[in-house]
Amino acid sequence: MEAALLGLCNWSTLGVCAALKLPQISAVLAARSARGLSLPSLLLELAGFLVFLRYQCYYGYPPLTYLEYPILIAQDVILLLCIFHFNGNVKQATPYIAVLVSSWFVLALQKWIIDLAMQESSQP
């Protein structure tokens, strides 16, 4: 019974996370405008998700404990591309995407880097 309830909770969390940003993405696409989206806040959220996901992977936590983060990261990347598309230049997103991808690898170079990043991202 406990295993079934835990499985239901895990899959319902994944379902909610998969649908979390869909209304925002569809509203941006319908309005054909990125007005109201904040690039700095989106980048901060994306960086936090990325650091947390890399930390969980680095220390070998079970995938079900962090499986929603790749879904959230993908949705934030879609919003990032929407911001640049509707502001007129998608090519400006390239440096941001490059930094996010390279930070995935840099975070795991040394143990102290990932620990420091996790410590800094958890402070207010």
PDB file of C-alpha atoms in Angstrom:
ATOM      1  CA  MET A   1       0.000   0.000   0.000  1.00  0.00           C
ATOM      2  CA  GLU A   2       2.804   2.422   0.909  1.00  0.00           C
ATOM      3  CA  ALA A   3       4.687   1.688  -2.310  1.00  0.00           C
ATOM      4  CA  ALA A   4       1.585   2.322  -4.399  1.00  0.00           C
ATOM      5  CA  LEU A   5       0.898   5.604  -2.597  1.00  0.00           C
ATOM      6  CA  LEU A   6       4.505   6.694  -3.014  1.00  0.00           C
ATOM      7  CA  GLY A   7       4.401   5.804  -6.706  1.00  0.00           C
ATOM      8  CA  LEU A   8       1.180   7.797  -7.127  1.00  0.00           C
ATOM      9  CA  CYS A   9       2.768  10.800  -5.406  1.00  0.00           C
ATOM     10  CA  ASN A  10       5.881  10.580  -7.584  1.00  0.00           C
ATOM     11  CA  TRP A  11       3.951  10.344 -10.842  1.00  0.00           C
ATOM     12  CA  SER A  12       1.448  13.029  -9.849  1.00  0.00           C
ATOM     13  CA  THR A  13       4.374  15.362  -9.051  1.00  0.00           C
ATOM     14  CA  LEU A  14       5.800  14.676 -12.494  1.00  0.00           C
ATOM     15  CA  GLY A  15       2.433  15.367 -14.082  1.00  0.00           C
ATOM     16  CA  VAL A  16       1.984  18.651 -12.239  1.00  0.00           C
ATOM     17  CA  CYS A  17       5.531  19.752 -13.122  1.00  0.00           C
ATOM     18  CA  ALA A  18       4.959  18.863 -16.761  1.00  0.00           C
ATOM     19  CA  ALA A  19       1.898  21.115 -16.829  1.00  0.00           C
ATOM     20  CA  LEU A  20       3.213  23.847 -14.520  1.00  0.00           C
ATOM     21  CA  LYS A  21       4.497  26.270 -17.144  1.00  0.00           C
ATOM     22  CA  LEU A  22       2.272  25.203 -20.030  1.00  0.00           C
ATOM     23  CA  PRO A  23      -0.362  27.913 -19.372  1.00  0.00           C
ATOM     24  CA  GLN A  24       2.374  30.565 -19.305  1.00  0.00           C
ATOM     25  CA  ILE A  25       3.975  29.230 -22.490  1.00  0.00           C
ATOM     26  CA  SER A  26       0.626  29.075 -24.287  1.00  0.00           C
ATOM     27  CA  ALA A  27      -0.270  32.615 -23.140  1.00  0.00           C
ATOM     28  CA  VAL A  28       3.052  33.958 -24.440  1.00  0.00           C
ATOM     29  CA  LEU A  29       2.579  32.171 -27.761  1.00  0.00           C
ATOM     30  CA  ALA A  30      -1.029  33.332 -28.094  1.00  0.00           C
ATOM     31  CA  ALA A  31      -0.131  36.944 -27.305  1.00  0.00           C
ATOM     32  CA  ARG A  32       2.922  36.730 -29.555  1.00  0.00           C
ATOM     33  CA  SER A  33       4.704  38.857 -26.991  1.00  0.00           C
ATOM     34  CA  ALA A  34       7.124  38.273 -24.147  1.00  0.00           C
ATOM     35  CA  ARG A  35       5.806  41.273 -22.266  1.00  0.00           C
ATOM     36  CA  GLY A  36       5.581  40.513 -18.572  1.00  0.00           C
ATOM     37  CA  LEU A  37       8.373  37.941 -18.607  1.00  0.00           C
ATOM     38  CA  SER A  38      11.508  38.901 -16.720  1.00  0.00           C
ATOM     39  CA  LEU A  39      14.745  37.628 -18.248  1.00  0.00           C
ATOM     40  CA  PRO A  40      16.772  37.959 -15.004  1.00  0.00           C
ATOM     41  CA  SER A  41      14.182  36.078 -12.946  1.00  0.00           C
ATOM     42  CA  LEU A  42      13.890  33.343 -15.577  1.00  0.00           C
ATOM     43  CA  LEU A  43      17.691  32.962 -15.676  1.00  0.00           C
ATOM     44  CA  LEU A  44      17.842  32.826 -11.872  1.00  0.00           C
ATOM     45  CA  GLU A  45      15.173  30.135 -11.762  1.00  0.00           C
ATOM     46  CA  LEU A  46      16.924  28.199 -14.525  1.00  0.00           C
ATOM     47  CA  ALA A  47      20.281  28.403 -12.725  1.00  0.00           C
ATOM     48  CA  GLY A  48      18.713  27.190  -9.478  1.00  0.00           C
ATOM     49  CA  PHE A  49      17.082  24.224 -11.178  1.00  0.00           C
ATOM     50  CA  LEU A  50      20.328  23.389 -12.971  1.00  0.00           C
ATOM     51  CA  VAL A  51      22.456  23.518  -9.812  1.00  0.00           C
ATOM     52  CA  PHE A  52      19.984  21.387  -7.884  1.00  0.00           C
ATOM     53  CA  LEU A  53      19.698  18.823 -10.675  1.00  0.00           C
ATOM     54  CA  ARG A  54      23.478  18.573 -11.069  1.00  0.00           C
ATOM     55  CA  TYR A  55      23.901  18.202  -7.293  1.00  0.00           C
ATOM     56  CA  GLN A  56      21.397  15.350  -7.183  1.00  0.00           C
ATOM     57  CA  CYS A  57      23.053  13.596 -10.148  1.00  0.00           C
ATOM     58  CA  TYR A  58      26.574  14.144  -8.788  1.00  0.00           C
ATOM     59  CA  TYR A  59      25.792  12.531  -5.442  1.00  0.00           C
ATOM     60  CA  GLY A  60      23.870   9.651  -6.979  1.00  0.00           C
ATOM     61  CA  TYR A  61      20.402  10.272  -5.599  1.00  0.00           C
ATOM     62  CA  PRO A  62      17.663   8.083  -7.098  1.00  0.00           C
ATOM     63  CA  PRO A  63      16.206   9.626 -10.272  1.00  0.00           C
ATOM     64  CA  LEU A  64      12.660   9.671  -8.877  1.00  0.00           C
ATOM     65  CA  THR A  65      13.804  12.278  -6.325  1.00  0.00           C
ATOM     66  CA  TYR A  66      14.708  14.810  -9.009  1.00  0.00           C
ATOM     67  CA  LEU A  67      13.006  13.705 -12.217  1.00  0.00           C
ATOM     68  CA  GLU A  68      10.787  16.780 -12.359  1.00  0.00           C
ATOM     69  CA  TYR A  69      13.749  19.159 -12.725  1.00  0.00           C
ATOM     70  CA  PRO A  70      14.631  18.277 -16.344  1.00  0.00           C
ATOM     71  CA  ILE A  71      10.980  18.938 -17.208  1.00  0.00           C
ATOM     72  CA  LEU A  72      11.073  22.342 -15.491  1.00  0.00           C
ATOM     73  CA  ILE A  73      14.412  23.196 -17.125  1.00  0.00           C
ATOM     74  CA  ALA A  74      13.029  22.343 -20.573  1.00  0.00           C
ATOM     75  CA  GLN A  75      10.004  24.563 -19.985  1.00  0.00           C
ATOM     76  CA  ASP A  76      12.209  27.442 -18.822  1.00  0.00           C
ATOM     77  CA  VAL A  77      14.421  27.061 -21.902  1.00  0.00           C
ATOM     78  CA  ILE A  78      11.288  27.275 -24.071  1.00  0.00           C
ATOM     79  CA  LEU A  79      10.297  30.481 -22.255  1.00  0.00           C
ATOM     80  CA  LEU A  80      13.831  31.831 -22.695  1.00  0.00           C
ATOM     81  CA  LEU A  81      13.629  31.198 -26.429  1.00  0.00           C
ATOM     82  CA  CYS A  82      10.189  32.840 -26.512  1.00  0.00           C
ATOM     83  CA  ILE A  83      11.595  35.968 -24.866  1.00  0.00           C
ATOM     84  CA  PHE A  84      14.315  36.299 -27.471  1.00  0.00           C
ATOM     85  CA  HIS A  85      12.038  35.328 -30.362  1.00  0.00           C
ATOM     86  CA  PHE A  86       9.415  37.910 -29.537  1.00  0.00           C
ATOM     87  CA  ASN A  87      12.051  40.561 -28.811  1.00  0.00           C
ATOM     88  CA  GLY A  88      13.329  40.030 -32.328  1.00  0.00           C
ATOM     89  CA  ASN A  89      16.574  38.095 -32.069  1.00  0.00           C
ATOM     90  CA  VAL A  90      16.787  34.425 -31.166  1.00  0.00           C
ATOM     91  CA  LYS A  91      20.544  34.454 -31.775  1.00  0.00           C
ATOM     92  CA  GLN A  92      20.963  36.491 -28.575  1.00  0.00           C
ATOM     93  CA  ALA A  93      19.888  33.394 -26.647  1.00  0.00           C
ATOM     94  CA  THR A  94      22.992  31.491 -27.783  1.00  0.00           C
ATOM     95  CA  PRO A  95      25.361  32.807 -25.060  1.00  0.00           C
ATOM     96  CA  TYR A  96      22.807  32.054 -22.351  1.00  0.00           C
ATOM     97  CA  ILE A  97      22.281  28.510 -23.604  1.00  0.00           C
ATOM     98  CA  ALA A  98      26.060  28.028 -23.915  1.00  0.00           C
ATOM     99  CA  VAL A  99      26.629  29.174 -20.332  1.00  0.00           C
ATOM    100  CA  LEU A 100      23.894  26.885 -19.027  1.00  0.00           C
ATOM    101  CA  VAL A 101      25.246  23.871 -20.916  1.00  0.00           C
ATOM    102  CA  SER A 102      28.857  24.538 -19.925  1.00  0.00           C
ATOM    103  CA  SER A 103      27.893  25.105 -16.294  1.00  0.00           C
ATOM    104  CA  TRP A 104      26.478  21.564 -16.258  1.00  0.00           C
ATOM    105  CA  PHE A 105      30.022  20.284 -16.793  1.00  0.00           C
ATOM    106  CA  VAL A 106      31.854  22.918 -14.727  1.00  0.00           C
ATOM    107  CA  LEU A 107      29.742  22.202 -11.653  1.00  0.00           C
ATOM    108  CA  ALA A 108      31.019  18.626 -11.519  1.00  0.00           C
ATOM    109  CA  LEU A 109      34.736  19.323 -12.095  1.00  0.00           C
ATOM    110  CA  GLN A 110      35.516  19.423  -8.382  1.00  0.00           C
ATOM    111  CA  LYS A 111      33.428  18.436  -5.374  1.00  0.00           C
ATOM    112  CA  TRP A 112      33.881  21.842  -3.732  1.00  0.00           C
ATOM    113  CA  ILE A 113      32.398  23.626  -6.787  1.00  0.00           C
ATOM    114  CA  ILE A 114      29.096  21.768  -6.640  1.00  0.00           C
ATOM    115  CA  ASP A 115      28.971  22.088  -2.843  1.00  0.00           C
ATOM    116  CA  LEU A 116      29.630  25.824  -3.016  1.00  0.00           C
ATOM    117  CA  ALA A 117      27.036  26.316  -5.752  1.00  0.00           C
ATOM    118  CA  MET A 118      24.444  24.417  -3.754  1.00  0.00           C
ATOM    119  CA  GLN A 119      25.273  26.373  -0.613  1.00  0.00           C
ATOM    120  CA  GLU A 120      25.021  29.729  -2.420  1.00  0.00           C
ATOM    121  CA  SER A 121      21.795  28.848  -4.203  1.00  0.00           C
ATOM    122  CA  SER A 122      20.068  27.907  -0.953  1.00  0.00           C
ATOM    123  CA  GLN A 123      20.780  31.182   0.869  1.00  0.00           C
ATOM    124  CA  PRO A 124      18.215  34.004   0.692  1.00  0.00           C
TER     125      PRO A 124
END
